[in-house]
Amino acid sequence: MASITFREVDGSSLKYWLLLGALGLFVLFGALSWNTMHHHGHVVSGMDNQIVWGLPHVFAVFLIVAASGALNVASIASVFNKPLYKPLAPLSAILALALMLGGLLVLVLDLGRSDRLIVAMTNFNFKSMFTWNVFLYSGFFALVGVYLWTMLDRNVKSYSKAAGTAAFIWRLTLTTGTGSLFGFLVARELYGSAMLAPMFIIMSFAYGLAIYLMVLVAAYAWSGRTLGDAVVMRLKSLLAVFVAAVLYFVVVHHLTNLYFTKNHAVEAFILRDGGIFTTLFWLGQIVIGGVVPLVILLGGLGKQRAWILVACALVVLGGVAQMYVTIVGAQAYPLDMFPGLNESSSFFDGEIHAYTPSVPEFFLGLGGVAIALLVTTFAVKVLRLLPASLDDATVAKLEH
């Protein structure tokens, strides 16, 4: 096997400090947004008693799901023992931890009373998936942290496969739990489906790998290191498989709902009559997040690195659109309080609920993204996460 030298990224360059400054600015905006919502209450947001999960939850759940998928490369390296992916594994683990941190911070800061988090951490209802997810998220940090340690410290390197296998199983369980948050909510007609758990798993694969590929290429380009086409092409082919699988699960999920007559109205709302939600579903989720990336990745454009990055960015944008439709769209459709009967009152019964995200919500979500990227940027400076060179010749030696 070829010898790989890992080195830190030079943190003295102007580009590095400009990047840190730009990310820090978005973190500051996110902190100011949290302070505004904390001081004035959620009345300054677009959320109300009907739409209780808004744009911050879209960002938070997307980051949490992507965190699981960002560990793809590390899992392939250790669990499936693929030598090509082993030099890429440390960055995969640290990006997974960073994305999870960013997502959970957005979730915590959107509580309204962030200081009351201690109540949620000390009072458990084990019939609730929300309670189980507290343990799943905590375990993710612990297991991936140990896994990263085994990759960076030669003294414990022999435990890397065992740690990687444990992290792999845990992240699948975590994403199943995240999907089950919605799958178990039978009160919302768009939810209440066992399809959501496996669909969230494959979504995590696509979103996490798209983000990882962009971070990997950017890190090598900005640090002036060599990253061969062999690595990029292998990852883009894997991404194409995941994107196609996401489209498959989306189709099966909606066909399953359409099979049951009771779901026809909510499906018509999402697929045809939902206004912004229908637009985001077809244009954002299906076209921008699925069809166009597949055309790029599987066609002639997929041989060019710039277009591969465009496809990755589109997958991310489509993923955010998918989360918006899944989280906000399901709440916008009125609750069926008394199935088979018509109800009417002054409390919005039977009405489509309007929701317009506010500026603080938007910047709070972007702040979580910035924190994830800031942690990753700092980590590649202080830890030896990246090979000094990963050209095609080195990759060929790894594979043989």
mmCIF file of C-alpha atoms in Angstrom:
data_model
loop_
_atom_site.group_PDB
_atom_site.id
_atom_site.type_symbol
_atom_site.label_atom_id
_atom_site.label_comp_id
_atom_site.label_asym_id
_atom_site.label_seq_id
_atom_site.Cartn_x
_atom_site.Cartn_y
_atom_site.Cartn_z
ATOM 1 C CA MET A 1 0.000 0.000 0.000
ATOM 2 C CA ALA A 2 1.188 3.515 -0.813
ATOM 3 C CA SER A 3 2.490 5.644 2.037
ATOM 4 C CA ILE A 4 0.234 8.643 2.744
ATOM 5 C CA THR A 5 1.496 11.732 4.560
ATOM 6 C CA PHE A 6 -1.105 13.749 6.432
ATOM 7 C CA ARG A 7 -0.484 17.448 7.074
ATOM 8 C CA GLU A 8 -2.353 20.357 8.580
ATOM 9 C CA VAL A 9 -3.590 23.164 6.365
ATOM 10 C CA ASP A 10 -1.490 26.328 6.514
ATOM 11 C CA GLY A 11 -3.374 28.728 8.764
ATOM 12 C CA SER A 12 -1.187 31.756 8.121
ATOM 13 C CA SER A 13 -2.464 32.540 4.618
ATOM 14 C CA LEU A 14 -4.758 35.491 3.940
ATOM 15 C CA LYS A 15 -7.325 33.230 2.266
ATOM 16 C CA TYR A 16 -7.656 31.152 5.418
ATOM 17 C CA TRP A 17 -8.287 34.164 7.643
ATOM 18 C CA LEU A 18 -10.718 35.700 5.149
ATOM 19 C CA LEU A 19 -12.675 32.436 5.141
ATOM 20 C CA LEU A 20 -12.714 32.324 8.941
ATOM 21 C CA GLY A 21 -13.835 35.956 9.037
ATOM 22 C CA ALA A 22 -16.669 35.395 6.554
ATOM 23 C CA LEU A 23 -17.926 32.346 8.428
ATOM 24 C CA GLY A 24 -17.570 34.176 11.744
ATOM 25 C CA LEU A 25 -19.745 36.979 10.370
ATOM 26 C CA PHE A 26 -22.559 34.552 9.638
ATOM 27 C CA VAL A 27 -22.163 33.050 13.106
ATOM 28 C CA LEU A 28 -22.505 36.573 14.530
ATOM 29 C CA PHE A 29 -25.674 37.172 12.502
ATOM 30 C CA GLY A 30 -27.009 33.857 13.795
ATOM 31 C CA ALA A 31 -26.240 34.864 17.398
ATOM 32 C CA LEU A 32 -27.971 38.234 16.931
ATOM 33 C CA SER A 33 -30.985 36.471 15.428
ATOM 34 C CA TRP A 34 -31.158 34.123 18.402
ATOM 35 C CA ASN A 35 -30.933 37.076 20.780
ATOM 36 C CA THR A 36 -33.755 38.859 18.952
ATOM 37 C CA MET A 37 -36.045 35.825 19.102
ATOM 38 C CA HIS A 38 -35.053 35.093 22.700
ATOM 39 C CA HIS A 39 -35.742 38.672 23.823
ATOM 40 C CA HIS A 40 -38.942 39.393 21.900
ATOM 41 C CA GLY A 41 -40.308 35.862 21.688
ATOM 42 C CA HIS A 42 -41.279 33.817 18.656
ATOM 43 C CA VAL A 43 -43.851 36.453 17.747
ATOM 44 C CA VAL A 44 -41.088 38.109 15.665
ATOM 45 C CA SER A 45 -40.770 34.907 13.617
ATOM 46 C CA GLY A 46 -43.177 33.563 11.034
ATOM 47 C CA MET A 47 -44.094 30.648 13.313
ATOM 48 C CA ASP A 48 -47.378 30.508 15.201
ATOM 49 C CA ASN A 49 -49.685 27.965 16.856
ATOM 50 C CA GLN A 50 -50.332 26.265 13.512
ATOM 51 C CA ILE A 51 -46.789 26.262 12.076
ATOM 52 C CA VAL A 52 -44.711 25.424 15.134
ATOM 53 C CA TRP A 53 -41.691 24.105 13.193
ATOM 54 C CA GLY A 54 -40.374 26.734 10.818
ATOM 55 C CA LEU A 55 -37.287 27.519 8.775
ATOM 56 C CA PRO A 56 -34.802 26.959 11.653
ATOM 57 C CA HIS A 57 -36.105 23.392 11.951
ATOM 58 C CA VAL A 58 -35.636 22.937 8.201
ATOM 59 C CA PHE A 59 -31.961 23.913 8.539
ATOM 60 C CA ALA A 60 -31.515 21.918 11.744
ATOM 61 C CA VAL A 61 -32.987 18.658 10.469
ATOM 62 C CA PHE A 62 -31.141 19.020 7.160
ATOM 63 C CA LEU A 63 -27.809 19.445 8.960
ATOM 64 C CA ILE A 64 -28.496 16.535 11.304
ATOM 65 C CA VAL A 65 -29.451 14.255 8.410
ATOM 66 C CA ALA A 66 -26.440 15.413 6.367
ATOM 67 C CA ALA A 67 -24.146 14.774 9.364
ATOM 68 C CA SER A 68 -25.005 11.092 9.254
ATOM 69 C CA GLY A 69 -24.347 10.968 5.518
ATOM 70 C CA ALA A 70 -21.063 12.854 5.796
ATOM 71 C CA LEU A 71 -19.720 9.781 7.586
ATOM 72 C CA ASN A 72 -20.268 7.726 4.399
ATOM 73 C CA VAL A 73 -16.651 7.852 3.275
ATOM 74 C CA ALA A 74 -15.269 6.870 6.682
ATOM 75 C CA SER A 75 -17.754 3.994 6.911
ATOM 76 C CA ILE A 76 -16.793 2.682 3.478
ATOM 77 C CA ALA A 77 -13.123 2.838 4.486
ATOM 78 C CA SER A 78 -13.392 0.954 7.775
ATOM 79 C CA VAL A 79 -16.533 -1.179 7.663
ATOM 80 C CA PHE A 80 -16.120 -2.266 4.045
ATOM 81 C CA ASN A 81 -12.311 -2.069 4.078
ATOM 82 C CA LYS A 82 -11.838 -0.032 0.893
ATOM 83 C CA PRO A 83 -8.222 1.298 0.819
ATOM 84 C CA LEU A 84 -9.036 4.195 -1.534
ATOM 85 C CA TYR A 85 -11.320 5.803 1.046
ATOM 86 C CA LYS A 86 -9.065 5.423 4.095
ATOM 87 C CA PRO A 87 -7.049 8.640 3.490
ATOM 88 C CA LEU A 88 -10.375 10.484 3.137
ATOM 89 C CA ALA A 89 -11.890 9.098 6.328
ATOM 90 C CA PRO A 90 -10.620 11.618 8.953
ATOM 91 C CA LEU A 91 -12.168 14.583 7.107
ATOM 92 C CA SER A 92 -15.382 12.579 6.794
ATOM 93 C CA ALA A 93 -15.571 12.056 10.565
ATOM 94 C CA ILE A 94 -14.816 15.653 11.530
ATOM 95 C CA LEU A 95 -17.333 16.993 8.987
ATOM 96 C CA ALA A 96 -19.982 14.662 10.410
ATOM 97 C CA LEU A 97 -19.343 15.983 13.937
ATOM 98 C CA ALA A 98 -19.348 19.600 12.719
ATOM 99 C CA LEU A 99 -22.645 19.255 10.820
ATOM 100 C CA MET A 100 -24.279 17.565 13.803
ATOM 101 C CA LEU A 101 -23.073 20.364 16.082
ATOM 102 C CA GLY A 102 -24.420 23.043 13.741
ATOM 103 C CA GLY A 103 -27.789 21.344 13.411
ATOM 104 C CA LEU A 104 -28.263 20.753 17.128
ATOM 105 C CA LEU A 105 -27.266 24.336 17.978
ATOM 106 C CA VAL A 106 -29.940 25.680 15.649
ATOM 107 C CA LEU A 107 -32.455 23.319 17.223
ATOM 108 C CA VAL A 108 -31.509 24.341 20.758
ATOM 109 C CA LEU A 109 -31.421 28.062 20.017
ATOM 110 C CA ASP A 110 -34.863 27.884 18.426
ATOM 111 C CA LEU A 111 -36.460 26.629 21.644
ATOM 112 C CA GLY A 112 -37.372 30.170 22.627
ATOM 113 C CA ARG A 113 -36.129 29.537 26.161
ATOM 114 C CA SER A 114 -32.757 27.928 25.508
ATOM 115 C CA ASP A 115 -32.042 27.917 29.233
ATOM 116 C CA ARG A 116 -34.881 25.414 29.657
ATOM 117 C CA LEU A 117 -32.927 22.782 27.713
ATOM 118 C CA ILE A 118 -31.912 21.276 31.053
ATOM 119 C CA VAL A 119 -35.574 20.290 31.573
ATOM 120 C CA ALA A 120 -35.576 18.289 28.339
ATOM 121 C CA MET A 121 -32.313 16.623 29.353
ATOM 122 C CA THR A 122 -33.472 15.591 32.824
ATOM 123 C CA ASN A 123 -37.144 14.714 32.269
ATOM 124 C CA PHE A 124 -37.662 11.851 29.842
ATOM 125 C CA ASN A 125 -40.758 10.375 28.251
ATOM 126 C CA PHE A 126 -39.508 7.118 26.770
ATOM 127 C CA LYS A 127 -42.654 6.740 24.679
ATOM 128 C CA SER A 128 -41.515 9.735 22.657
ATOM 129 C CA MET A 129 -39.026 9.589 19.763
ATOM 130 C CA PHE A 130 -37.825 13.046 20.808
ATOM 131 C CA THR A 131 -36.518 11.546 24.042
ATOM 132 C CA TRP A 132 -34.758 8.714 22.237
ATOM 133 C CA ASN A 133 -33.129 11.172 19.866
ATOM 134 C CA VAL A 134 -31.454 12.948 22.793
ATOM 135 C CA PHE A 135 -29.539 9.718 23.435
ATOM 136 C CA LEU A 136 -28.964 9.052 19.733
ATOM 137 C CA TYR A 137 -27.392 12.480 19.168
ATOM 138 C CA SER A 138 -25.223 12.219 22.279
ATOM 139 C CA GLY A 139 -24.082 8.739 21.311
ATOM 140 C CA PHE A 140 -23.210 9.954 17.819
ATOM 141 C CA PHE A 141 -20.770 12.516 19.221
ATOM 142 C CA ALA A 142 -19.195 9.925 21.501
ATOM 143 C CA LEU A 143 -18.812 7.131 18.957
ATOM 144 C CA VAL A 144 -17.663 9.294 16.045
ATOM 145 C CA GLY A 145 -15.269 11.088 18.392
ATOM 146 C CA VAL A 146 -13.738 7.774 19.443
ATOM 147 C CA TYR A 147 -13.636 6.658 15.812
ATOM 148 C CA LEU A 148 -11.772 9.845 14.819
ATOM 149 C CA TRP A 149 -9.327 9.251 17.679
ATOM 150 C CA THR A 150 -8.544 5.738 16.425
ATOM 151 C CA MET A 151 -7.792 7.161 12.976
ATOM 152 C CA LEU A 152 -5.460 9.905 14.222
ATOM 153 C CA ASP A 153 -3.597 8.087 17.000
ATOM 154 C CA ARG A 154 -1.351 5.215 15.882
ATOM 155 C CA ASN A 155 -1.440 3.689 19.388
ATOM 156 C CA VAL A 156 -5.151 2.837 19.030
ATOM 157 C CA LYS A 157 -5.322 2.386 15.258
ATOM 158 C CA SER A 158 -6.020 -1.332 15.639
ATOM 159 C CA TYR A 159 -9.423 -0.450 17.096
ATOM 160 C CA SER A 160 -10.389 1.685 14.091
ATOM 161 C CA LYS A 161 -12.498 -0.977 12.362
ATOM 162 C CA ALA A 162 -14.437 -1.794 15.529
ATOM 163 C CA ALA A 163 -15.043 1.902 16.260
ATOM 164 C CA GLY A 164 -16.032 2.534 12.647
ATOM 165 C CA THR A 165 -18.487 -0.361 12.667
ATOM 166 C CA ALA A 166 -20.086 0.898 15.891
ATOM 167 C CA ALA A 167 -20.357 4.428 14.442
ATOM 168 C CA PHE A 168 -21.847 3.039 11.219
ATOM 169 C CA ILE A 169 -24.571 1.108 13.046
ATOM 170 C CA TRP A 170 -25.267 4.062 15.343
ATOM 171 C CA ARG A 171 -25.631 6.582 12.522
ATOM 172 C CA LEU A 172 -28.119 4.344 10.713
ATOM 173 C CA THR A 173 -30.065 4.077 13.964
ATOM 174 C CA LEU A 174 -29.870 7.858 14.449
ATOM 175 C CA THR A 175 -31.196 8.632 10.975
ATOM 176 C CA THR A 176 -33.932 6.051 11.449
ATOM 177 C CA GLY A 177 -34.851 7.874 14.652
ATOM 178 C CA THR A 178 -34.887 11.242 12.884
ATOM 179 C CA GLY A 179 -37.169 9.881 10.161
ATOM 180 C CA SER A 180 -39.331 8.258 12.812
ATOM 181 C CA LEU A 181 -39.887 11.651 14.459
ATOM 182 C CA PHE A 182 -42.145 12.322 11.491
ATOM 183 C CA GLY A 183 -43.168 8.743 10.717
ATOM 184 C CA PHE A 184 -44.739 8.336 14.158
ATOM 185 C CA LEU A 185 -46.693 11.613 13.998
ATOM 186 C CA VAL A 186 -49.971 10.130 12.794
ATOM 187 C CA ALA A 187 -51.857 13.381 13.432
ATOM 188 C CA ARG A 188 -50.245 14.913 10.336
ATOM 189 C CA GLU A 189 -51.531 13.116 7.263
ATOM 190 C CA LEU A 190 -48.341 13.603 5.253
ATOM 191 C CA TYR A 191 -46.431 11.823 8.022
ATOM 192 C CA GLY A 192 -47.481 8.607 9.746
ATOM 193 C CA SER A 193 -45.602 6.335 7.341
ATOM 194 C CA ALA A 194 -42.899 3.723 7.943
ATOM 195 C CA MET A 195 -41.430 4.796 4.571
ATOM 196 C CA LEU A 196 -39.972 7.922 6.161
ATOM 197 C CA ALA A 197 -37.316 6.049 8.166
ATOM 198 C CA PRO A 198 -35.525 4.400 5.192
ATOM 199 C CA MET A 199 -36.142 7.495 3.071
ATOM 200 C CA PHE A 200 -34.311 9.657 5.610
ATOM 201 C CA ILE A 201 -31.399 7.200 5.590
ATOM 202 C CA ILE A 202 -30.911 7.431 1.828
ATOM 203 C CA MET A 203 -31.454 11.202 1.948
ATOM 204 C CA SER A 204 -28.633 11.415 4.477
ATOM 205 C CA PHE A 205 -26.351 9.483 2.125
ATOM 206 C CA ALA A 206 -26.994 11.926 -0.722
ATOM 207 C CA TYR A 207 -26.866 15.191 1.247
ATOM 208 C CA GLY A 208 -23.863 14.223 3.343
ATOM 209 C CA LEU A 209 -21.807 12.999 0.385
ATOM 210 C CA ALA A 210 -22.638 16.129 -1.653
ATOM 211 C CA ILE A 211 -21.429 18.379 1.167
ATOM 212 C CA TYR A 212 -18.361 16.212 1.770
ATOM 213 C CA LEU A 213 -17.369 16.327 -1.902
ATOM 214 C CA MET A 214 -17.636 20.122 -1.994
ATOM 215 C CA VAL A 215 -15.621 20.500 1.223
ATOM 216 C CA LEU A 216 -12.963 18.038 0.022
ATOM 217 C CA VAL A 217 -12.424 19.748 -3.347
ATOM 218 C CA ALA A 218 -12.463 23.227 -1.753
ATOM 219 C CA ALA A 219 -9.957 22.196 0.942
ATOM 220 C CA TYR A 220 -7.488 20.859 -1.616
ATOM 221 C CA ALA A 221 -7.944 23.784 -3.992
ATOM 222 C CA TRP A 222 -7.543 26.434 -1.279
ATOM 223 C CA SER A 223 -4.504 24.756 0.271
ATOM 224 C CA GLY A 224 -2.787 24.233 -3.087
ATOM 225 C CA ARG A 225 -2.682 20.433 -2.776
ATOM 226 C CA THR A 226 -3.186 17.834 -5.487
ATOM 227 C CA LEU A 227 -6.450 15.926 -5.616
ATOM 228 C CA GLY A 228 -6.609 13.510 -8.529
ATOM 229 C CA ASP A 229 -9.648 12.965 -10.740
ATOM 230 C CA ALA A 230 -9.852 9.308 -9.709
ATOM 231 C CA VAL A 231 -11.090 10.207 -6.223
ATOM 232 C CA VAL A 232 -13.552 12.826 -7.437
ATOM 233 C CA MET A 233 -14.974 10.558 -10.160
ATOM 234 C CA ARG A 234 -15.424 7.680 -7.736
ATOM 235 C CA LEU A 235 -17.308 9.882 -5.279
ATOM 236 C CA LYS A 236 -19.474 11.499 -7.969
ATOM 237 C CA SER A 237 -20.550 8.066 -9.249
ATOM 238 C CA LEU A 238 -21.520 7.113 -5.701
ATOM 239 C CA LEU A 239 -23.437 10.383 -5.351
ATOM 240 C CA ALA A 240 -25.396 9.644 -8.535
ATOM 241 C CA VAL A 241 -26.524 6.315 -7.069
ATOM 242 C CA PHE A 242 -27.686 8.009 -3.859
ATOM 243 C CA VAL A 243 -29.547 10.794 -5.697
ATOM 244 C CA ALA A 244 -31.354 8.228 -7.853
ATOM 245 C CA ALA A 245 -32.251 6.258 -4.714
ATOM 246 C CA VAL A 246 -33.711 9.387 -3.084
ATOM 247 C CA LEU A 247 -35.943 9.947 -6.112
ATOM 248 C CA TYR A 248 -37.023 6.313 -5.967
ATOM 249 C CA PHE A 249 -38.005 6.540 -2.297
ATOM 250 C CA VAL A 250 -39.863 9.818 -2.852
ATOM 251 C CA VAL A 251 -41.904 8.248 -5.650
ATOM 252 C CA VAL A 252 -42.673 5.138 -3.589
ATOM 253 C CA HIS A 253 -43.593 7.257 -0.550
ATOM 254 C CA HIS A 254 -46.149 9.322 -2.469
ATOM 255 C CA LEU A 255 -47.514 6.314 -4.361
ATOM 256 C CA THR A 256 -47.997 4.551 -1.031
ATOM 257 C CA ASN A 257 -49.926 7.531 0.319
ATOM 258 C CA LEU A 258 -52.028 7.758 -2.839
ATOM 259 C CA TYR A 259 -53.044 4.114 -2.448
ATOM 260 C CA PHE A 260 -55.080 5.081 0.640
ATOM 261 C CA THR A 261 -58.128 7.231 -0.078
ATOM 262 C CA LYS A 262 -57.827 9.137 3.180
ATOM 263 C CA ASN A 263 -54.522 10.638 1.984
ATOM 264 C CA HIS A 264 -55.751 11.842 -1.420
ATOM 265 C CA ALA A 265 -56.500 15.371 -0.207
ATOM 266 C CA VAL A 266 -53.102 15.992 1.418
ATOM 267 C CA GLU A 267 -51.312 14.460 -1.593
ATOM 268 C CA ALA A 268 -53.278 16.743 -3.907
ATOM 269 C CA PHE A 269 -52.204 19.656 -1.726
ATOM 270 C CA ILE A 270 -48.501 18.812 -1.997
ATOM 271 C CA LEU A 271 -48.460 17.614 -5.600
ATOM 272 C CA ARG A 272 -50.936 20.010 -7.241
ATOM 273 C CA ASP A 273 -52.702 22.654 -5.155
ATOM 274 C CA GLY A 274 -50.164 23.682 -2.514
ATOM 275 C CA GLY A 275 -48.791 26.865 -4.083
ATOM 276 C CA ILE A 276 -45.257 27.421 -2.816
ATOM 277 C CA PHE A 277 -45.076 23.861 -1.458
ATOM 278 C CA THR A 278 -46.027 22.352 -4.810
ATOM 279 C CA THR A 279 -43.459 24.582 -6.543
ATOM 280 C CA LEU A 280 -40.754 23.620 -4.074
ATOM 281 C CA PHE A 281 -41.636 19.943 -4.465
ATOM 282 C CA TRP A 282 -41.543 19.762 -8.246
ATOM 283 C CA LEU A 283 -39.030 22.491 -9.085
ATOM 284 C CA GLY A 284 -36.836 22.431 -5.975
ATOM 285 C CA GLN A 285 -36.913 18.847 -4.733
ATOM 286 C CA ILE A 286 -37.472 16.855 -7.933
ATOM 287 C CA VAL A 287 -35.922 18.948 -10.721
ATOM 288 C CA ILE A 288 -33.153 20.948 -9.007
ATOM 289 C CA GLY A 289 -32.353 18.380 -6.325
ATOM 290 C CA GLY A 290 -32.774 15.205 -8.365
ATOM 291 C CA VAL A 291 -33.198 15.247 -12.120
ATOM 292 C CA VAL A 292 -30.664 17.970 -13.022
ATOM 293 C CA PRO A 293 -27.874 16.562 -10.777
ATOM 294 C CA LEU A 294 -28.433 13.119 -12.276
ATOM 295 C CA VAL A 295 -28.211 14.523 -15.821
ATOM 296 C CA ILE A 296 -24.948 16.263 -14.897
ATOM 297 C CA LEU A 297 -23.381 13.367 -12.995
ATOM 298 C CA LEU A 298 -24.300 10.659 -15.501
ATOM 299 C CA GLY A 299 -23.722 12.711 -18.661
ATOM 300 C CA GLY A 300 -20.715 14.276 -20.323
ATOM 301 C CA LEU A 301 -20.692 17.213 -17.902
ATOM 302 C CA GLY A 302 -19.963 14.770 -15.090
ATOM 303 C CA LYS A 303 -16.384 14.472 -16.336
ATOM 304 C CA GLN A 304 -15.672 18.097 -15.402
ATOM 305 C CA ARG A 305 -14.926 18.906 -11.768
ATOM 306 C CA ALA A 306 -16.692 22.274 -11.866
ATOM 307 C CA TRP A 307 -19.941 20.687 -13.043
ATOM 308 C CA ILE A 308 -19.672 17.975 -10.407
ATOM 309 C CA LEU A 309 -19.548 20.701 -7.757
ATOM 310 C CA VAL A 310 -22.563 22.372 -9.379
ATOM 311 C CA ALA A 311 -24.423 19.053 -9.110
ATOM 312 C CA CYS A 312 -23.436 18.787 -5.431
ATOM 313 C CA ALA A 313 -24.717 22.298 -4.751
ATOM 314 C CA LEU A 314 -28.000 21.477 -6.500
ATOM 315 C CA VAL A 315 -28.393 18.329 -4.390
ATOM 316 C CA VAL A 316 -27.966 20.456 -1.249
ATOM 317 C CA LEU A 317 -30.487 23.070 -2.458
ATOM 318 C CA GLY A 318 -32.928 20.322 -3.390
ATOM 319 C CA GLY A 319 -32.437 18.767 0.034
ATOM 320 C CA VAL A 320 -33.328 22.016 1.795
ATOM 321 C CA ALA A 321 -36.418 22.289 -0.442
ATOM 322 C CA GLN A 322 -37.347 18.700 0.422
ATOM 323 C CA MET A 323 -37.050 19.418 4.135
ATOM 324 C CA TYR A 324 -39.157 22.576 3.756
ATOM 325 C CA VAL A 325 -41.935 20.665 1.999
ATOM 326 C CA THR A 326 -41.721 17.784 4.478
ATOM 327 C CA ILE A 327 -41.629 19.879 7.647
ATOM 328 C CA VAL A 328 -43.562 23.073 6.855
ATOM 329 C CA GLY A 329 -45.834 21.719 4.113
ATOM 330 C CA ALA A 330 -47.214 18.979 6.338
ATOM 331 C CA GLN A 331 -48.096 21.555 9.013
ATOM 332 C CA ALA A 332 -49.660 23.978 6.536
ATOM 333 C CA TYR A 333 -52.282 21.379 5.656
ATOM 334 C CA PRO A 334 -55.086 21.480 8.267
ATOM 335 C CA LEU A 335 -55.422 18.747 10.851
ATOM 336 C CA ASP A 336 -58.211 16.249 10.292
ATOM 337 C CA MET A 337 -59.565 16.417 13.828
ATOM 338 C CA PHE A 338 -62.720 14.393 13.152
ATOM 339 C CA PRO A 339 -62.227 12.069 10.166
ATOM 340 C CA GLY A 340 -65.310 11.875 7.942
ATOM 341 C CA LEU A 341 -66.894 14.996 9.467
ATOM 342 C CA ASN A 342 -66.729 18.725 8.714
ATOM 343 C CA GLU A 343 -65.676 20.981 11.545
ATOM 344 C CA SER A 344 -65.809 24.773 11.718
ATOM 345 C CA SER A 345 -64.684 27.260 14.359
ATOM 346 C CA SER A 346 -62.777 30.517 14.716
ATOM 347 C CA PHE A 347 -59.529 28.606 15.302
ATOM 348 C CA PHE A 348 -58.465 28.008 11.698
ATOM 349 C CA ASP A 349 -60.303 24.684 11.372
ATOM 350 C CA GLY A 350 -60.096 23.385 7.831
ATOM 351 C CA GLU A 351 -57.920 26.296 6.664
ATOM 352 C CA ILE A 352 -54.576 26.126 4.900
ATOM 353 C CA HIS A 353 -52.097 27.763 7.270
ATOM 354 C CA ALA A 354 -49.869 30.532 5.934
ATOM 355 C CA TYR A 355 -46.212 30.809 6.859
ATOM 356 C CA THR A 356 -43.624 33.418 5.868
ATOM 357 C CA PRO A 357 -40.124 32.916 7.312
ATOM 358 C CA SER A 358 -38.652 35.952 9.047
ATOM 359 C CA VAL A 359 -35.138 37.354 8.699
ATOM 360 C CA PRO A 360 -34.074 36.137 12.192
ATOM 361 C CA GLU A 361 -35.171 32.595 11.308
ATOM 362 C CA PHE A 362 -33.179 32.682 8.073
ATOM 363 C CA PHE A 363 -29.978 33.935 9.693
ATOM 364 C CA LEU A 364 -30.338 31.563 12.646
ATOM 365 C CA GLY A 365 -30.382 28.672 10.162
ATOM 366 C CA LEU A 366 -27.438 30.060 8.198
ATOM 367 C CA GLY A 367 -25.595 30.521 11.494
ATOM 368 C CA GLY A 368 -25.799 26.775 12.083
ATOM 369 C CA VAL A 369 -24.357 26.105 8.627
ATOM 370 C CA ALA A 370 -21.568 28.614 9.297
ATOM 371 C CA ILE A 371 -20.721 26.972 12.649
ATOM 372 C CA ALA A 372 -20.384 23.585 10.930
ATOM 373 C CA LEU A 373 -18.065 25.017 8.268
ATOM 374 C CA LEU A 374 -16.136 27.068 10.841
ATOM 375 C CA VAL A 375 -15.448 23.974 12.967
ATOM 376 C CA THR A 376 -14.334 22.040 9.879
ATOM 377 C CA THR A 377 -12.098 24.886 8.675
ATOM 378 C CA PHE A 378 -10.421 25.176 12.078
ATOM 379 C CA ALA A 379 -10.073 21.400 12.432
ATOM 380 C CA VAL A 380 -8.156 20.981 9.160
ATOM 381 C CA LYS A 381 -5.695 23.601 10.433
ATOM 382 C CA VAL A 382 -4.949 22.035 13.817
ATOM 383 C CA LEU A 383 -5.384 18.329 13.007
ATOM 384 C CA ARG A 384 -3.771 16.209 10.336
ATOM 385 C CA LEU A 385 -6.963 15.334 8.511
ATOM 386 C CA LEU A 386 -5.912 15.718 4.866
ATOM 387 C CA PRO A 387 -3.274 13.832 2.868
ATOM 388 C CA ALA A 388 -0.560 16.147 1.536
ATOM 389 C CA SER A 389 -1.276 14.770 -1.938
ATOM 390 C CA LEU A 390 -3.845 12.388 -3.355
ATOM 391 C CA ASP A 391 -3.040 12.289 -7.047
ATOM 392 C CA ASP A 392 -4.072 9.559 -9.463
ATOM 393 C CA ALA A 393 -0.767 7.706 -9.122
ATOM 394 C CA THR A 394 -1.176 7.484 -5.346
ATOM 395 C CA VAL A 395 -4.774 6.320 -5.744
ATOM 396 C CA ALA A 396 -3.657 3.600 -8.169
ATOM 397 C CA LYS A 397 -1.150 2.325 -5.616
ATOM 398 C CA LEU A 398 -3.816 2.325 -2.895
ATOM 399 C CA GLU A 399 -6.133 0.208 -5.001
ATOM 400 C CA HIS A 400 -3.420 -2.335 -5.704
#
